[in-house]
Amino acid sequence: MCGIAACYGVDAAKYVYRLMLELQHRGQESAGIAYVADRCIKSIVRSGYVISAISPDELSSVNSSVAIGHVRYSTSGGYMDGEGAQPIVVGNGNRRISIAFNGNIINYRELSREYLKRECVSDSEALAGLIYLFTLELGDVVEAVKEVGNLVLGSYSLVVLTNNNELIIARDGNGFKPLAYSIQDKSFVVASETSAIEALGFSAREVGPGDILSYDGSSLEVLPNAIRSSCFTPCIFEYIYFSRPDTIFNGIQVHEARVRMGAFLGKLDTQEVDVAIPVPDSGRSAALGYSIAKHVMLDEGLIRNRYVGRSFIMPPNIREFISSIKYGVVKSVVNGRRLAVIDDSLIRGTTMKEVVKLLRSRGAHQVHVRIASPPIRYPCFMGIDFPTRRELIAARLANTGSIAKAIEADSILYNTVEGLKWATQLQTPCMACFTGEYPFKGLDLERLENAFSRWH
Ligand code: SF4
């Protein structure tokens, strides 16, 4: 998961910067902008949050009508080491392109060897190299995006910029990742999520799965379903955790889907509790649904430090440190009470164990953990940095009793796969991390775990 943005219009780089700020929740390891000036592509790419990586003053002198941007959450390569930071600029002489993408290319090593005749250190480097190569061969960048799109296995939403002031965007055929745009008064604005575009005052439309769109400053060309796929399998984790609640993904408001997840869970739950408290922020919408369905009071028992980032999308060393400083407790809410603690998901269980301990230390009588998604038992190779099976608590431990014991909760209840499908109202979402049924046939799980794992 990363965030991508683009703009064609007056003050393009400044609009892209604002979009990146709106997408900061999708990646906090690096931030970068590429823009065209005098037929050259220039870029600023640095580690850290948008505001610390690129100062608004740096952009005040940039006079460009087309720009792309990226905020990074890495799923391969190193953490915060600059490797894989985007946008990437490739090419030389009269033909240069820059790309930024959100996703993960499973077969990038094979494609690099076959077409680029070299080993690429990241999927972003491979993708950029392939699009550049095919642009030279086919003489057209849209055709190149289409050709490469039909070669790669994996997930991606993509923005491509050329030094000839062309802007091309695409979403993979399975539609794993979100991508939205707006065209208004000759301004073409693109972002990973509809909410980012709307925050800037534009009305957003979603890019369809497999669609390629290109804009040259005067007309928008749409190639529907240009990238083939056998199935529409959007990532269900966008609804569970990644996207902002005010985003619409595949026509479904993320907040509403989360409320329904919580409602389904509340209906399943037979445990008597006094109060439902969310793990902020991503557990909030689900906790609302849970409390309505279960007719139990909703209250804020955990207070999140807003000045630390989203721990799940941090590198492991920072993630553990942040987990230990993230929450304060409202003692009057938890003291002497039987709590239902609602979170969006449970990965390794280490943060939740700390939360349970913290709540008990502030006087909670019982702590019942309620998870708005099913047990995560399988790794993801489509752009989410899930651990290998041996580190996923639900893959390691045989049943919910042992999981509750490991996190020191009185009980744990998960949502079901049916509940999740009902909540999102999608027919064929990707749910492979819950079911082990990957949208691509013949994946070698062991080999991919070794190839992509950084959780050692
Ligand atoms: S495996 Fe899970 S996280 Fe990965 S794309 Fe599928 S639903 Fe999303």
Coordinates of C-alpha atoms and ligand atoms in Angstrom, one line a residue:
M1 CA 0.0 0.0 0.0
C2 CA 1.2 3.5 -1.0
G3 CA -0.5 6.6 -2.1
I4 CA -0.2 8.1 -5.5
A5 CA -1.3 11.5 -6.9
A6 CA -1.1 13.5 -10.1
C7 CA -2.2 16.8 -11.5
Y8 CA -2.4 18.4 -14.9
G9 CA -3.2 22.1 -14.7
V10 CA -2.1 25.4 -13.2
D11 CA 0.2 24.9 -10.1
A12 CA 0.3 21.1 -10.7
A13 CA 3.1 20.4 -8.2
K14 CA 1.4 22.3 -5.4
Y15 CA -1.9 20.4 -6.0
V16 CA 0.1 17.1 -6.0
Y17 CA 1.7 18.2 -2.7
R18 CA -1.7 18.8 -1.1
L19 CA -3.0 15.5 -2.4
M20 CA 0.0 13.8 -0.9
L21 CA -0.8 15.3 2.5
E22 CA -4.3 13.9 2.2
L23 CA -2.9 10.5 1.4
Q24 CA -0.3 10.5 4.2
H25 CA -2.2 7.6 6.0
R26 CA -1.2 5.3 3.0
G27 CA 2.5 5.7 3.5
Q28 CA 4.9 7.4 5.9
E29 CA 8.4 6.1 4.9
S30 CA 9.1 8.5 2.0
A31 CA 7.5 11.2 -0.1
G32 CA 8.3 12.3 -3.7
I33 CA 7.2 14.6 -6.5
A34 CA 8.2 14.6 -10.1
Y35 CA 7.3 17.4 -12.5
V36 CA 8.1 18.6 -16.0
A37 CA 10.0 21.8 -16.5
D38 CA 11.4 22.8 -20.0
R39 CA 10.8 19.3 -21.3
C40 CA 12.9 17.8 -18.5
I41 CA 11.6 15.7 -15.6
K42 CA 12.8 16.9 -12.3
S43 CA 12.1 15.1 -9.0
I44 CA 12.3 15.7 -5.3
V45 CA 12.3 12.4 -3.3
R46 CA 13.2 12.1 0.4
S47 CA 12.5 9.9 3.4
G48 CA 9.9 10.7 6.0
Y49 CA 6.5 12.4 6.1
V50 CA 5.4 14.7 3.3
I51 CA 5.8 17.9 5.4
S52 CA 9.3 17.0 6.6
A53 CA 10.5 15.5 3.3
I54 CA 9.5 18.4 1.0
S55 CA 9.0 21.9 2.3
P56 CA 6.2 23.9 0.6
D57 CA 8.8 26.7 0.0
E58 CA 10.7 24.3 -2.3
L59 CA 7.7 24.1 -4.5
S60 CA 6.9 27.8 -4.5
S61 CA 9.3 28.4 -7.5
V62 CA 8.2 25.3 -9.4
N63 CA 6.3 26.4 -12.5
S64 CA 5.0 23.2 -14.1
S65 CA 1.6 22.2 -15.5
V66 CA 2.0 18.5 -14.9
A67 CA 3.3 16.6 -11.9
I68 CA 3.0 13.2 -10.1
G69 CA 3.6 12.3 -6.4
H70 CA 4.0 9.3 -4.1
V71 CA 3.9 8.5 -0.4
R72 CA 5.6 5.2 0.4
Y73 CA 4.7 2.2 2.5
S74 CA 7.1 -0.5 1.5
T75 CA 6.2 -4.1 0.9
S76 CA 9.6 -5.2 -0.4
G77 CA 13.2 -4.0 -0.3
G78 CA 14.5 -2.0 2.7
Y79 CA 12.6 0.0 5.1
M80 CA 13.2 3.8 5.1
D81 CA 16.5 3.4 3.2
G82 CA 15.4 5.2 0.1
E83 CA 15.3 2.0 -1.9
G84 CA 12.0 1.8 -3.8
A85 CA 11.2 5.5 -3.0
Q86 CA 9.2 7.0 -5.8
P87 CA 8.5 8.6 -8.3
I88 CA 11.2 6.9 -10.3
V89 CA 12.6 8.7 -13.4
V90 CA 14.0 6.6 -16.3
G91 CA 15.3 7.2 -19.8
N92 CA 17.6 9.7 -21.4
G93 CA 17.9 12.2 -24.1
N94 CA 14.6 13.2 -25.6
R95 CA 12.6 10.4 -24.0
R96 CA 12.2 10.3 -20.3
I97 CA 9.3 9.0 -18.1
S98 CA 8.6 9.0 -14.5
I99 CA 6.3 6.6 -12.6
A100 CA 4.7 6.2 -9.2
F101 CA 2.7 3.2 -8.3
N102 CA 0.8 1.6 -5.5
G103 CA 0.9 -2.2 -5.3
N104 CA 3.2 -5.2 -5.6
I105 CA 4.5 -6.9 -8.7
I106 CA 4.9 -10.6 -7.9
N107 CA 6.8 -11.6 -11.1
Y108 CA 9.1 -8.5 -11.3
R109 CA 12.3 -10.6 -11.0
E110 CA 11.3 -12.9 -13.9
L111 CA 10.2 -10.0 -16.1
S112 CA 13.4 -8.0 -15.4
R113 CA 15.6 -10.9 -16.4
E114 CA 13.6 -11.6 -19.5
Y115 CA 13.0 -8.1 -20.9
L116 CA 15.5 -5.8 -19.2
K117 CA 18.3 -8.4 -19.1
R118 CA 19.3 -7.5 -15.5
E119 CA 18.2 -7.9 -11.9
C120 CA 16.1 -5.1 -10.5
V121 CA 16.2 -4.3 -6.8
S122 CA 12.6 -3.4 -6.5
D123 CA 9.3 -3.9 -8.4
S124 CA 9.0 -0.1 -9.0
E125 CA 12.4 -0.1 -10.7
A126 CA 11.3 -3.1 -12.9
L127 CA 7.9 -1.5 -13.7
A128 CA 9.5 1.8 -14.7
G129 CA 12.2 0.0 -16.8
L130 CA 9.6 -2.1 -18.6
I131 CA 7.3 0.8 -19.4
Y132 CA 10.2 2.7 -20.7
L133 CA 11.5 -0.2 -22.8
F134 CA 8.0 -0.8 -24.4
T135 CA 7.6 2.9 -25.0
L136 CA 10.7 2.9 -27.1
E137 CA 9.7 -0.3 -28.9
L138 CA 6.1 0.7 -29.5
G139 CA 6.6 4.4 -29.9
D140 CA 3.6 5.1 -27.6
V141 CA 3.5 5.3 -23.8
V142 CA -0.2 4.3 -23.5
E143 CA 0.4 1.2 -25.6
A144 CA 3.4 0.5 -23.4
V145 CA 1.4 0.7 -20.2
K146 CA -1.2 -1.6 -21.8
E147 CA 1.5 -4.1 -22.9
V148 CA 3.3 -4.1 -19.5
G149 CA -0.1 -4.3 -17.7
N150 CA -0.9 -7.5 -19.4
L151 CA 2.5 -9.0 -18.6
V152 CA 2.7 -8.3 -14.9
L153 CA 1.3 -10.5 -12.1
G154 CA 0.2 -8.5 -9.1
S155 CA -1.6 -5.4 -8.1
Y156 CA -1.1 -1.8 -9.1
S157 CA -2.6 1.6 -9.6
L158 CA -0.2 3.7 -11.6
V159 CA 0.6 7.2 -12.7
V160 CA 3.1 7.9 -15.5
L161 CA 4.5 11.2 -16.6
T162 CA 6.5 11.9 -19.8
N163 CA 8.8 14.8 -20.6
N164 CA 6.4 15.5 -23.4
N165 CA 3.8 16.6 -20.9
E166 CA 1.7 13.4 -21.1
L167 CA 0.0 12.0 -18.1
I168 CA -1.2 8.4 -18.1
I169 CA -3.0 6.6 -15.2
A170 CA -4.0 2.9 -14.9
R171 CA -5.6 0.5 -12.5
D172 CA -4.8 -3.2 -12.7
G173 CA -7.4 -5.6 -14.3
N174 CA -8.3 -7.2 -10.9
G175 CA -8.9 -3.8 -9.4
F176 CA -7.0 -4.5 -6.2
K177 CA -6.1 -0.9 -5.5
P178 CA -8.2 2.2 -5.5
L179 CA -7.6 5.1 -8.0
A180 CA -9.8 8.1 -8.6
Y181 CA -9.7 11.3 -10.7
S182 CA -11.5 14.5 -11.4
I183 CA -11.6 16.6 -14.6
Q184 CA -12.9 20.1 -14.1
D185 CA -12.1 23.4 -15.9
K186 CA -9.1 21.9 -17.7
S187 CA -7.6 20.5 -14.5
F188 CA -7.1 16.8 -14.3
V189 CA -6.5 15.7 -10.7
V190 CA -5.7 12.1 -9.7
A191 CA -5.3 10.4 -6.3
S192 CA -5.4 6.9 -4.7
E193 CA -8.6 7.8 -2.8
T194 CA -11.7 9.8 -3.7
S195 CA -11.5 11.5 -0.2
A196 CA -8.1 13.2 -1.1
I197 CA -9.6 14.7 -4.3
E198 CA -12.8 15.8 -2.6
A199 CA -10.7 17.5 0.2
L200 CA -9.3 19.8 -2.5
G201 CA -12.9 20.8 -3.6
F202 CA -13.1 18.6 -6.7
S203 CA -15.7 15.9 -7.4
A204 CA -14.1 12.5 -7.7
R205 CA -14.8 9.5 -10.0
E206 CA -13.2 6.1 -9.7
V207 CA -11.0 4.6 -12.4
G208 CA -12.5 1.2 -13.4
P209 CA -10.5 -2.0 -13.2
G210 CA -8.2 -2.4 -16.2
D211 CA -8.9 1.1 -17.4
I212 CA -6.1 3.3 -18.8
L213 CA -6.7 7.1 -19.0
S214 CA -4.4 9.6 -20.7
Y215 CA -4.5 13.4 -20.6
D216 CA -2.5 15.8 -22.7
G217 CA -3.8 19.1 -21.4
S218 CA -6.8 19.4 -23.7
S219 CA -8.5 16.0 -24.0
L220 CA -9.0 12.9 -21.8
E221 CA -8.8 9.6 -23.6
V222 CA -10.2 6.6 -21.8
L223 CA -9.4 3.0 -22.7
P224 CA -11.8 0.9 -20.8
N225 CA -10.7 -2.7 -19.8
A226 CA -7.4 -2.3 -21.6
I227 CA -5.7 -4.5 -19.1
R228 CA -7.1 -8.0 -19.0
S229 CA -8.1 -10.0 -16.0
S230 CA -10.2 -13.1 -15.4
C231 CA -11.9 -11.6 -12.3
F232 CA -12.6 -8.4 -10.4
T233 CA -10.9 -8.9 -7.0
P234 CA -10.5 -5.6 -5.1
C235 CA -8.5 -5.9 -1.8
I236 CA -10.9 -6.2 1.1
F237 CA -8.3 -4.8 3.4
E238 CA -8.9 -1.3 1.9
Y239 CA -12.3 -1.4 3.6
I240 CA -11.0 -2.9 6.9
Y241 CA -8.0 -0.7 7.5
F242 CA -6.2 1.2 4.8
S243 CA -8.6 3.6 3.2
R244 CA -9.9 6.7 4.9
P245 CA -13.5 6.2 6.1
D246 CA -14.6 9.1 3.9
T247 CA -13.3 7.4 0.8
I248 CA -15.6 5.6 -1.7
F249 CA -14.0 2.5 -3.1
N250 CA -15.9 0.6 -5.8
G251 CA -18.9 2.7 -5.1
I252 CA -19.0 1.7 -1.4
Q253 CA -18.4 4.2 1.4
V254 CA -15.6 2.8 3.5
H255 CA -17.1 4.0 6.8
E256 CA -20.5 2.3 6.0
A257 CA -18.7 -1.0 5.2
R258 CA -16.9 -0.8 8.6
V259 CA -20.1 0.0 10.4
R260 CA -21.7 -3.1 8.9
M261 CA -18.6 -5.2 9.8
G262 CA -19.1 -4.1 13.4
A263 CA -22.9 -4.7 13.2
F264 CA -22.3 -8.3 12.0
L265 CA -19.9 -8.9 14.8
G266 CA -22.2 -7.4 17.4
K267 CA -25.0 -9.8 16.2
L268 CA -22.7 -12.8 16.6
D269 CA -21.6 -11.8 20.1
T270 CA -23.4 -13.5 23.0
Q271 CA -21.0 -12.2 25.7
E272 CA -22.5 -9.7 28.2
V273 CA -20.5 -6.5 28.3
D274 CA -21.0 -3.0 29.9
V275 CA -19.4 -0.8 27.3
A276 CA -17.9 -1.0 23.8
I277 CA -14.7 0.9 23.2
P278 CA -12.9 1.3 19.9
V279 CA -9.1 1.0 19.3
P280 CA -8.7 4.3 17.6
D281 CA -8.7 5.3 14.8
S282 CA -9.4 2.4 12.5
G283 CA -11.6 0.5 15.0
R284 CA -14.0 3.4 15.4
S285 CA -16.5 2.8 12.6
A286 CA -16.8 -0.9 13.4
A287 CA -17.3 -0.1 17.1
L288 CA -20.2 2.1 16.2
G289 CA -21.9 -0.7 14.3
Y290 CA -21.1 -3.2 17.0
S291 CA -22.7 -1.0 19.7
I292 CA -25.8 -0.4 17.7
A293 CA -26.3 -4.1 16.9
K294 CA -25.6 -5.2 20.4
H295 CA -27.4 -2.4 22.2
V296 CA -24.5 -1.5 24.3
M297 CA -23.1 1.9 25.1
L298 CA -20.2 3.1 22.9
D299 CA -17.5 5.2 24.7
E300 CA -14.0 6.4 24.2
G301 CA -11.8 4.4 26.7
L302 CA -8.6 4.6 24.7
I303 CA -7.0 7.9 23.6
R304 CA -4.6 7.8 20.8
N305 CA -1.5 10.0 20.6
R306 CA -2.2 11.8 17.3
Y307 CA 1.4 12.8 16.8
V308 CA 2.7 9.3 16.2
G309 CA 1.9 7.6 12.9
R310 CA -0.1 4.5 11.9
S311 CA 2.0 1.8 13.5
F312 CA 1.0 -1.0 11.1
I313 CA 2.6 0.8 8.2
M314 CA 5.8 1.5 10.0
P315 CA 9.0 -0.5 9.8
P316 CA 9.1 -3.2 12.5
N317 CA 11.6 -1.4 14.9
I318 CA 9.6 1.8 14.8
R319 CA 6.3 0.0 14.9
E320 CA 7.2 -1.7 18.2
F321 CA 8.4 1.5 19.8
I322 CA 5.3 3.4 18.7
S323 CA 3.0 0.6 19.9
S324 CA 4.3 1.2 23.4
I325 CA 3.5 4.9 23.5
K326 CA 0.3 5.0 21.5
Y327 CA -2.6 5.0 23.9
G328 CA -3.8 6.7 27.0
V329 CA -6.8 5.4 29.0
V330 CA -9.9 7.2 30.3
K331 CA -10.1 5.5 33.7
S332 CA -13.7 6.6 34.4
V333 CA -14.8 4.7 31.3
V334 CA -13.0 1.4 31.9
N335 CA -12.8 1.1 35.7
G336 CA -14.8 -1.8 37.1
R337 CA -16.4 -2.5 33.7
R338 CA -16.7 -5.5 31.3
L339 CA -15.3 -4.1 28.1
A340 CA -15.7 -5.1 24.5
V341 CA -12.6 -3.7 22.8
I342 CA -13.2 -3.4 19.0
D343 CA -10.3 -3.3 16.6
D344 CA -10.2 -3.7 12.8
S345 CA -7.8 -6.6 12.6
L346 CA -5.3 -8.7 14.6
I347 CA -1.9 -9.4 12.9
R348 CA 0.7 -10.5 15.4
G349 CA -1.2 -9.7 18.6
T350 CA 1.6 -7.8 20.2
T351 CA -0.1 -4.4 20.3
M352 CA -3.4 -5.8 21.5
K353 CA -1.7 -7.7 24.3
E354 CA -0.3 -4.3 25.5
V355 CA -3.8 -2.7 25.2
V356 CA -5.4 -5.5 27.2
K357 CA -2.7 -5.1 29.9
L358 CA -3.1 -1.3 30.0
L359 CA -6.9 -1.6 30.4
R360 CA -6.6 -4.1 33.2
S361 CA -4.0 -1.9 34.9
R362 CA -6.6 1.0 34.9
G363 CA -9.2 -1.2 36.6
A364 CA -11.1 -3.0 33.7
H365 CA -13.1 -5.9 35.2
Q366 CA -13.1 -8.0 32.0
V367 CA -11.5 -7.4 28.6
H368 CA -13.3 -9.0 25.6
V369 CA -11.5 -8.4 22.3
R370 CA -13.7 -8.1 19.3
I371 CA -12.1 -8.1 15.8
A372 CA -14.0 -6.7 12.8
S373 CA -12.3 -9.0 10.3
P374 CA -11.7 -12.8 10.3
P375 CA -8.5 -14.4 11.5
I376 CA -5.5 -13.5 9.2
R377 CA -3.8 -16.8 8.4
Y378 CA -2.1 -16.2 5.1
P379 CA 0.5 -13.7 3.8
C380 CA -0.3 -11.1 1.2
F381 CA 1.7 -10.7 -2.0
M382 CA -0.4 -8.0 -3.5
G383 CA 0.9 -5.0 -1.7
I384 CA 0.3 -5.4 2.1
D385 CA 3.3 -6.1 4.4
F386 CA 1.8 -9.1 6.2
P387 CA 4.2 -11.4 7.9
T388 CA 4.9 -14.9 7.0
R389 CA 2.5 -17.5 8.4
R390 CA 4.8 -18.2 11.3
E391 CA 4.3 -14.7 12.6
L392 CA 0.6 -14.3 12.2
I393 CA -1.0 -15.1 15.5
A394 CA -4.0 -16.8 13.9
A395 CA -1.8 -19.0 11.8
R396 CA 0.4 -20.0 14.7
L397 CA -2.3 -20.8 17.3
A398 CA -4.9 -23.4 16.8
N399 CA -8.0 -21.8 18.1
T400 CA -9.5 -18.6 19.6
G401 CA -9.0 -19.9 23.1
S402 CA -5.3 -20.0 22.7
I403 CA -5.3 -16.6 20.9
A404 CA -7.2 -15.0 23.8
K405 CA -4.8 -16.6 26.2
A406 CA -1.8 -15.3 24.3
I407 CA -3.1 -11.7 24.3
E408 CA -4.3 -12.1 27.9
A409 CA -7.9 -11.3 27.1
D410 CA -11.0 -12.8 28.7
S411 CA -12.2 -13.8 25.3
I412 CA -11.8 -13.0 21.6
L413 CA -14.4 -13.0 18.8
Y414 CA -13.6 -12.5 15.1
N415 CA -15.9 -11.6 12.3
T416 CA -16.5 -14.2 9.6
V417 CA -15.7 -14.3 5.9
E418 CA -19.5 -14.2 5.3
G419 CA -19.8 -11.1 7.5
L420 CA -17.1 -9.4 5.7
K421 CA -18.6 -10.0 2.3
W422 CA -22.0 -8.9 3.5
A423 CA -20.5 -5.7 4.9
T424 CA -18.7 -4.8 1.7
Q425 CA -21.4 -6.1 -0.6
L426 CA -18.8 -7.2 -3.1
Q427 CA -19.2 -10.4 -5.0
T428 CA -15.6 -11.5 -5.5
P429 CA -13.2 -9.5 -3.3
C430 CA -9.7 -10.7 -2.7
M431 CA -9.8 -12.2 0.8
A432 CA -6.7 -14.4 0.4
C433 CA -5.1 -13.4 3.7
F434 CA -8.2 -14.9 5.4
T435 CA -9.0 -17.8 3.2
G436 CA -5.7 -18.7 1.4
E437 CA -7.6 -18.6 -1.9
Y438 CA -5.4 -16.2 -4.0
P439 CA -6.8 -14.6 -7.1
F440 CA -3.8 -15.9 -9.1
K441 CA -3.5 -19.6 -9.9
G442 CA -0.5 -21.7 -9.1
L443 CA 1.3 -19.4 -6.6
D444 CA 4.1 -21.2 -4.7
L445 CA 3.4 -19.9 -1.2
E446 CA 6.7 -21.1 0.4
R447 CA 8.8 -19.5 -2.4
L448 CA 6.9 -16.2 -2.3
E449 CA 7.1 -16.0 1.5
N450 CA 10.9 -16.4 1.2
A451 CA 11.1 -13.9 -1.7
F452 CA 9.0 -11.2 -0.1
S453 CA 9.4 -11.7 3.7
R454 CA 11.2 -9.0 5.7
W455 CA 9.8 -10.2 9.0
H456 CA 12.8 -12.1 10.4
Ligands
SF4_1 S1 -4.4 -11.0 0.5 FE1 -5.6 -9.6 1.9 S2 -4.4 -7.8 2.1 FE2 -3.7 -8.9 0.3 S3 -4.8 -8.1 -1.5 FE3 -5.9 -9.8 -0.8 S4 -7.4 -9.0 0.8 FE4 -5.8 -7.4 0.4

